[in-house]
Short mmCIF file of C-alpha atoms in Angstrom, two decimals:
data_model
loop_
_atom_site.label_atom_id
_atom_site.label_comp_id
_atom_site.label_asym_id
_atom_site.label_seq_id
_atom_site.Cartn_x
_atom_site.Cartn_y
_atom_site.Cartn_z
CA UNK D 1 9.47 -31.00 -140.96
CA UNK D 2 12.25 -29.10 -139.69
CA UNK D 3 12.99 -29.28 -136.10
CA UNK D 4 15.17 -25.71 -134.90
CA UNK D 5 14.22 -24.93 -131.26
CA UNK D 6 17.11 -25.48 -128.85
CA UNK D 7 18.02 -24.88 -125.24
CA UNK D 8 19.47 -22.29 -123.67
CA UNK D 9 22.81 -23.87 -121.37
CA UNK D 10 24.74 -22.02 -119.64
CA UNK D 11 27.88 -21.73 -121.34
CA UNK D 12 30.33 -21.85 -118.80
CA UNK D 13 30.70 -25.64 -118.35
CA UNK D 14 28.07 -27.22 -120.95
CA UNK D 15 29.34 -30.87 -119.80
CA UNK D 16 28.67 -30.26 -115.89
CA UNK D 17 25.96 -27.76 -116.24
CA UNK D 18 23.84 -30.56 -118.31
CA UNK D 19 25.15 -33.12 -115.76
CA UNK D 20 24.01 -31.11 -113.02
CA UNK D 21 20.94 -30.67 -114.30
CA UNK D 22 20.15 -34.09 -114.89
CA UNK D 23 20.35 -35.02 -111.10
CA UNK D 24 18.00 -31.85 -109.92
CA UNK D 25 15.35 -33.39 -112.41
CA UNK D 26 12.43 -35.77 -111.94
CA UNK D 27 14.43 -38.30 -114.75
CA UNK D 28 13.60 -41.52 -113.38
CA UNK D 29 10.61 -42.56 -115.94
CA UNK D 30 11.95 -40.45 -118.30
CA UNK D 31 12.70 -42.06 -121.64
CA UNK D 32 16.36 -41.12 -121.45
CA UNK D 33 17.24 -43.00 -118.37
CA UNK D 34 17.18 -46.20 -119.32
CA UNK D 35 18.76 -45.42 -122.84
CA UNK D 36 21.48 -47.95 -124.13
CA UNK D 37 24.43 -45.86 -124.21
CA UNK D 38 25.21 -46.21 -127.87
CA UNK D 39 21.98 -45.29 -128.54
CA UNK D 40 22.09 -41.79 -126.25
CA UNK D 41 25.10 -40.59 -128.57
CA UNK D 42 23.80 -42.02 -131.83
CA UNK D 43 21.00 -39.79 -130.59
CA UNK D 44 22.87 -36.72 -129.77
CA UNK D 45 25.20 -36.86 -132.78
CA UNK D 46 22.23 -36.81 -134.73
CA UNK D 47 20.96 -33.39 -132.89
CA UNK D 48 24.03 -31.86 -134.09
CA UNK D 49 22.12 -30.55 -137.41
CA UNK D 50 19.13 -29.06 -135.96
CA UNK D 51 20.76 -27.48 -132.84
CA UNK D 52 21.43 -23.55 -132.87
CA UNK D 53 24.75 -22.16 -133.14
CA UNK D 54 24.73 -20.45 -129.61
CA UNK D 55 24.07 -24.25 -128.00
CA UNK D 56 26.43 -26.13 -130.58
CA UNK D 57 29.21 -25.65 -128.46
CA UNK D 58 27.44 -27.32 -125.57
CA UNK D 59 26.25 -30.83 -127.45
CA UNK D 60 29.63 -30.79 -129.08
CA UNK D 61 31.47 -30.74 -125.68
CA UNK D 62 28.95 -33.52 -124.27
CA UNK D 63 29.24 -35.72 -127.06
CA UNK D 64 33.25 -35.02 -126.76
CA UNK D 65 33.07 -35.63 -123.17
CA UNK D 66 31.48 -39.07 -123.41
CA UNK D 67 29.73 -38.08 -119.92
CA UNK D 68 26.09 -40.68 -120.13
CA UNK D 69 24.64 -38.38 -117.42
CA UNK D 70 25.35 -35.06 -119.36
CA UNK D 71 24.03 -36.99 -122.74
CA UNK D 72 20.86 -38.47 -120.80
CA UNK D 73 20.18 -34.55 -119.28
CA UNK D 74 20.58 -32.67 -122.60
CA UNK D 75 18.51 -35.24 -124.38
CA UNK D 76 15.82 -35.50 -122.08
CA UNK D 77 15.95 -31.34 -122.13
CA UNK D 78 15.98 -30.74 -125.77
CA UNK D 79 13.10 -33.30 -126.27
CA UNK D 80 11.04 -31.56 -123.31
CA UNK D 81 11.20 -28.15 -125.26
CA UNK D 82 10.04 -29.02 -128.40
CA UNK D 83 6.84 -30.94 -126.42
CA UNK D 84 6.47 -30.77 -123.23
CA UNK D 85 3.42 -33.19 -122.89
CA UNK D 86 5.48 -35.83 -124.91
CA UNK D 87 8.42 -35.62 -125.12
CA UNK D 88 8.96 -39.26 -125.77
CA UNK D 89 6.81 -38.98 -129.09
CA UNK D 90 8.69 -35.93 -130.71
CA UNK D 91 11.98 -37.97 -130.34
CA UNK D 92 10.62 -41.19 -131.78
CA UNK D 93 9.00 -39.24 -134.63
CA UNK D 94 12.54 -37.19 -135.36
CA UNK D 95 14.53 -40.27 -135.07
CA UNK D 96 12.77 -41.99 -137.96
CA UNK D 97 13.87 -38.92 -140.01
CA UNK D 98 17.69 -39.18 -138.86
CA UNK D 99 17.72 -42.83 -138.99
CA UNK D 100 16.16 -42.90 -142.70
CA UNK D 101 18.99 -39.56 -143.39
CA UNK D 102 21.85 -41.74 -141.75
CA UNK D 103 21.06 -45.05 -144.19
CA UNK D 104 20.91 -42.68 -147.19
CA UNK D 105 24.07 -41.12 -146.98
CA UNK D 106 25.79 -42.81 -144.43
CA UNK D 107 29.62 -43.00 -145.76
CA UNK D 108 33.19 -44.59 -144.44
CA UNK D 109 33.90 -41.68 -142.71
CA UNK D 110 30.75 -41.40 -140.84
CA UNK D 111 27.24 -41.78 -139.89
CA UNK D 112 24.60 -40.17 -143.13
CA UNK D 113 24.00 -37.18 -140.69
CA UNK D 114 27.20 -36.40 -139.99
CA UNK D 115 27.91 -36.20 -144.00
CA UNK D 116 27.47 -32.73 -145.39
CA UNK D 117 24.90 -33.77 -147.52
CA UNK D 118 22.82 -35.74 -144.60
CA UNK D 119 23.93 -32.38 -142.36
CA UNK D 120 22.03 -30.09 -144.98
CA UNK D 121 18.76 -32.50 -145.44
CA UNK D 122 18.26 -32.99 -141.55
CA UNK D 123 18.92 -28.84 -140.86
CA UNK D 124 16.44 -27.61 -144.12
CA UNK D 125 14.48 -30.54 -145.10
CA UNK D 126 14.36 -32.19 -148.27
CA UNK D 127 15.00 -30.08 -151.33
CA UNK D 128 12.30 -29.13 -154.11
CA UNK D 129 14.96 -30.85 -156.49
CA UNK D 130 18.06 -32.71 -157.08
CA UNK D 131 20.51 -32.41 -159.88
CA UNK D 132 22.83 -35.02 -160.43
CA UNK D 133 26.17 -35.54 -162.31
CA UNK D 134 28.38 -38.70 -162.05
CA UNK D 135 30.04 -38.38 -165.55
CA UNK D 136 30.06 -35.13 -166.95
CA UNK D 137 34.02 -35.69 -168.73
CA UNK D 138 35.73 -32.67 -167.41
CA UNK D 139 34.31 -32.21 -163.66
CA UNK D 140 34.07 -34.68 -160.88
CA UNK D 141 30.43 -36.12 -159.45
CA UNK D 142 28.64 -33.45 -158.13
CA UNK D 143 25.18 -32.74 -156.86
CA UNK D 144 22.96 -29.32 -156.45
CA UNK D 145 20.44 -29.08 -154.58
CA UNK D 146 17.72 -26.37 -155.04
CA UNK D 147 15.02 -25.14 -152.01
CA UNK D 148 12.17 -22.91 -153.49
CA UNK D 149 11.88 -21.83 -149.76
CA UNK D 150 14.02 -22.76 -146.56
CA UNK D 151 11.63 -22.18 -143.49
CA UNK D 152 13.73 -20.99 -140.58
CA UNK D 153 14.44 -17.52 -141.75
CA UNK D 154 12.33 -17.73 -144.98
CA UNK D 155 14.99 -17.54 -147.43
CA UNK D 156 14.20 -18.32 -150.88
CA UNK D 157 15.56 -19.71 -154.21
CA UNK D 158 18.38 -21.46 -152.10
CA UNK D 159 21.14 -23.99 -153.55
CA UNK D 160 23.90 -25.72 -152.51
CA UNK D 161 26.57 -27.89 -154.93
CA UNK D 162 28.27 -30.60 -153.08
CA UNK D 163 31.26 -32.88 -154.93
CA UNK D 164 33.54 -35.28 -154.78
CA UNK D 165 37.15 -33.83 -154.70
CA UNK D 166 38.83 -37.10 -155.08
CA UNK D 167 38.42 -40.69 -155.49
CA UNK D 168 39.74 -41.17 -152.27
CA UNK D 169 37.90 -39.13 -150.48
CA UNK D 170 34.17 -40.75 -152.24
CA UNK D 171 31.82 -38.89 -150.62
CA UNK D 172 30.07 -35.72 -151.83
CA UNK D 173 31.50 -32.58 -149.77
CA UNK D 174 29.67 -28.95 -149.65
CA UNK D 175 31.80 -27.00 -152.41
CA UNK D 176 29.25 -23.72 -152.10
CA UNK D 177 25.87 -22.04 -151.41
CA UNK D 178 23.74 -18.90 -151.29
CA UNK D 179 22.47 -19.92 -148.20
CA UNK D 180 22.95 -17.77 -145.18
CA UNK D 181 25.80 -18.81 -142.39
CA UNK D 182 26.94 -21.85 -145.22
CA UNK D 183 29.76 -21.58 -146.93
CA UNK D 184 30.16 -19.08 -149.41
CA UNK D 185 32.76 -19.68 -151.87
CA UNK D 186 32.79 -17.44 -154.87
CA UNK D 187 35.21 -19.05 -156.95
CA UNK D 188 33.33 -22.51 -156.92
CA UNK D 189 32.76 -23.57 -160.37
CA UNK D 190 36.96 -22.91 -160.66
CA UNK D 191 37.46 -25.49 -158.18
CA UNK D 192 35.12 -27.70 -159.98
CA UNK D 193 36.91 -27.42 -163.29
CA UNK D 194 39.87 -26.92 -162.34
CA UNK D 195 41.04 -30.06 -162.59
CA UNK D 196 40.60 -31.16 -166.07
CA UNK D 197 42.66 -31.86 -168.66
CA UNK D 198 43.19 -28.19 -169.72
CA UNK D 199 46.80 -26.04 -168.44
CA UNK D 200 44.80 -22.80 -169.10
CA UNK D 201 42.44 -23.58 -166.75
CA UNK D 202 44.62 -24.74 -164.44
CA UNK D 203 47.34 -21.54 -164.74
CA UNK D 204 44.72 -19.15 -165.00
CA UNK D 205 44.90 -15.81 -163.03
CA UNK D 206 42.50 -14.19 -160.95
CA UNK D 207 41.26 -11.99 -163.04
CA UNK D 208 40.66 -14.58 -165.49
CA UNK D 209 37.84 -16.39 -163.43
CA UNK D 210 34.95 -14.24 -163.99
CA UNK D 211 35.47 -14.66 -167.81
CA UNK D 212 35.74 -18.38 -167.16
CA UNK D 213 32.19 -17.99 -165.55
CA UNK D 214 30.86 -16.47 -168.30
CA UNK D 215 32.38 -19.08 -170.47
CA UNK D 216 30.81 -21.65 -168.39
CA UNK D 217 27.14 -20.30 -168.17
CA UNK D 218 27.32 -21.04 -172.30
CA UNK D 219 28.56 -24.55 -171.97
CA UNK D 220 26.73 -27.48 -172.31
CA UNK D 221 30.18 -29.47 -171.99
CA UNK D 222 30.78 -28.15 -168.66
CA UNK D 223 26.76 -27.96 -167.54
CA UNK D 224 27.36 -27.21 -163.30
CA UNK D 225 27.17 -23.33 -164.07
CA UNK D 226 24.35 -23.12 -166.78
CA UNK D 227 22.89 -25.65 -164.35
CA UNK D 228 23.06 -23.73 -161.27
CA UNK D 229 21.82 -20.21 -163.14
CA UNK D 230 18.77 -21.83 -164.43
CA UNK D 231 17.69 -23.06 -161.20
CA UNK D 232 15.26 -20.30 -159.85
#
């Protein structure tokens, strides 16, 4: 399941428009109400996948904010939309999906959601398959992920490639994909390589990189490009 309807705040003041809302509303038995605080944010942060790009702005800014009332309105609101009889049930049934994504990939930095790869498997569902490196020599851990079909705007053949740029960092960060509005970064498998023990990878020029592609799709030292082709 992939949950992608939203509301529609008003944009001028998402914090006091939600809070304002909240009060005009019948919210007394409504599940929100009562809601340990912790719990209303741990709830809201973990809306911050599914929730469209023109309302991001608004559950950022309540979250930021730290108002409860805002938090209890735009809960209760985004819950009421996606069922309207209830409510209640569609967030208890989402909720075991975010709590399940935040144990799997929760890191230090963060809740599992809040991770790109928890980000990507809460906003398009779980991927038709996983490809996983933790010790190819000459590249650092990384991950694709292939979707024969992504449902919101069915786009198709979709992949993302998410690594680990450091031993300090240790967790797996989106390096690129072909997926629309994600990022798009061209020169991917460069930054994946570029770090091993070789100076003429390191040095090389811009023109040099497509050749290095090339290179790569033939490799089966360096697999993340001959990997990434084959996945259709």
């Amino acid at each position: 399941i992939v949950y992608s309807k939203y509301i529609n705040f008003q944009r001028s003041n998402p914090v006091e428009n939600a809070a304002n809302g909240f009060a005009s509303t019948n919210y007394k038995n409504s599940f929100t109400a009562k809601m340990p605080v912790d719990s209303l944010f741990y709830s809201l942060k973990a809306l911050v996948p599914v929730t469209k790009a023109e309302n991001s702005v608004g559950l950022d800014e309540v979250i930021t904010s730290k108002n409860e009332k805002s938090g209890r309105y735009f809960l209760y609101r985004y819950w009421y939309e996606q069922n309207k009889i209830d409510p209640y049930a569609a967030y208890k049934n989402y909720m075991k999906y975010a709590i399940a994504v935040d144990k799997r990939y929760r890191s230090q930095f963060g809740y599992g959601f809040e991770t790109d790869r928890g980000y990507t498997y809460l906003k398009y569902g779980m991927p038709s398959e996983v490809i996983t490196r933790e010790s190819e020599p000459t590249a650092p851990p990384y991950e694709i992920w292939f979707y024969d079909r992504i449902e919101q705007d069915d786009q198709r053949n979709i992949k993302f490639i998410f690594y680990i740029p450091s031993l300090a960092h240790n967790d797996y960060i989106l390096l690129h994909s072909n997926c629309r509005g994600e990022r798009n970064n061209p020169t991917w498998f460069y930054e994946l390589y570029s770090k091993r023990n070789d100076s003429n990878v390191r040095n090389m020029k811009p023109d040099q990189i497509e050749s290095f592609y090339n290179e790569l799709k033939n490799s089966f030292d360096n697999n993340a490009v001959r990997l990434w082709e084959e996945l259709k």
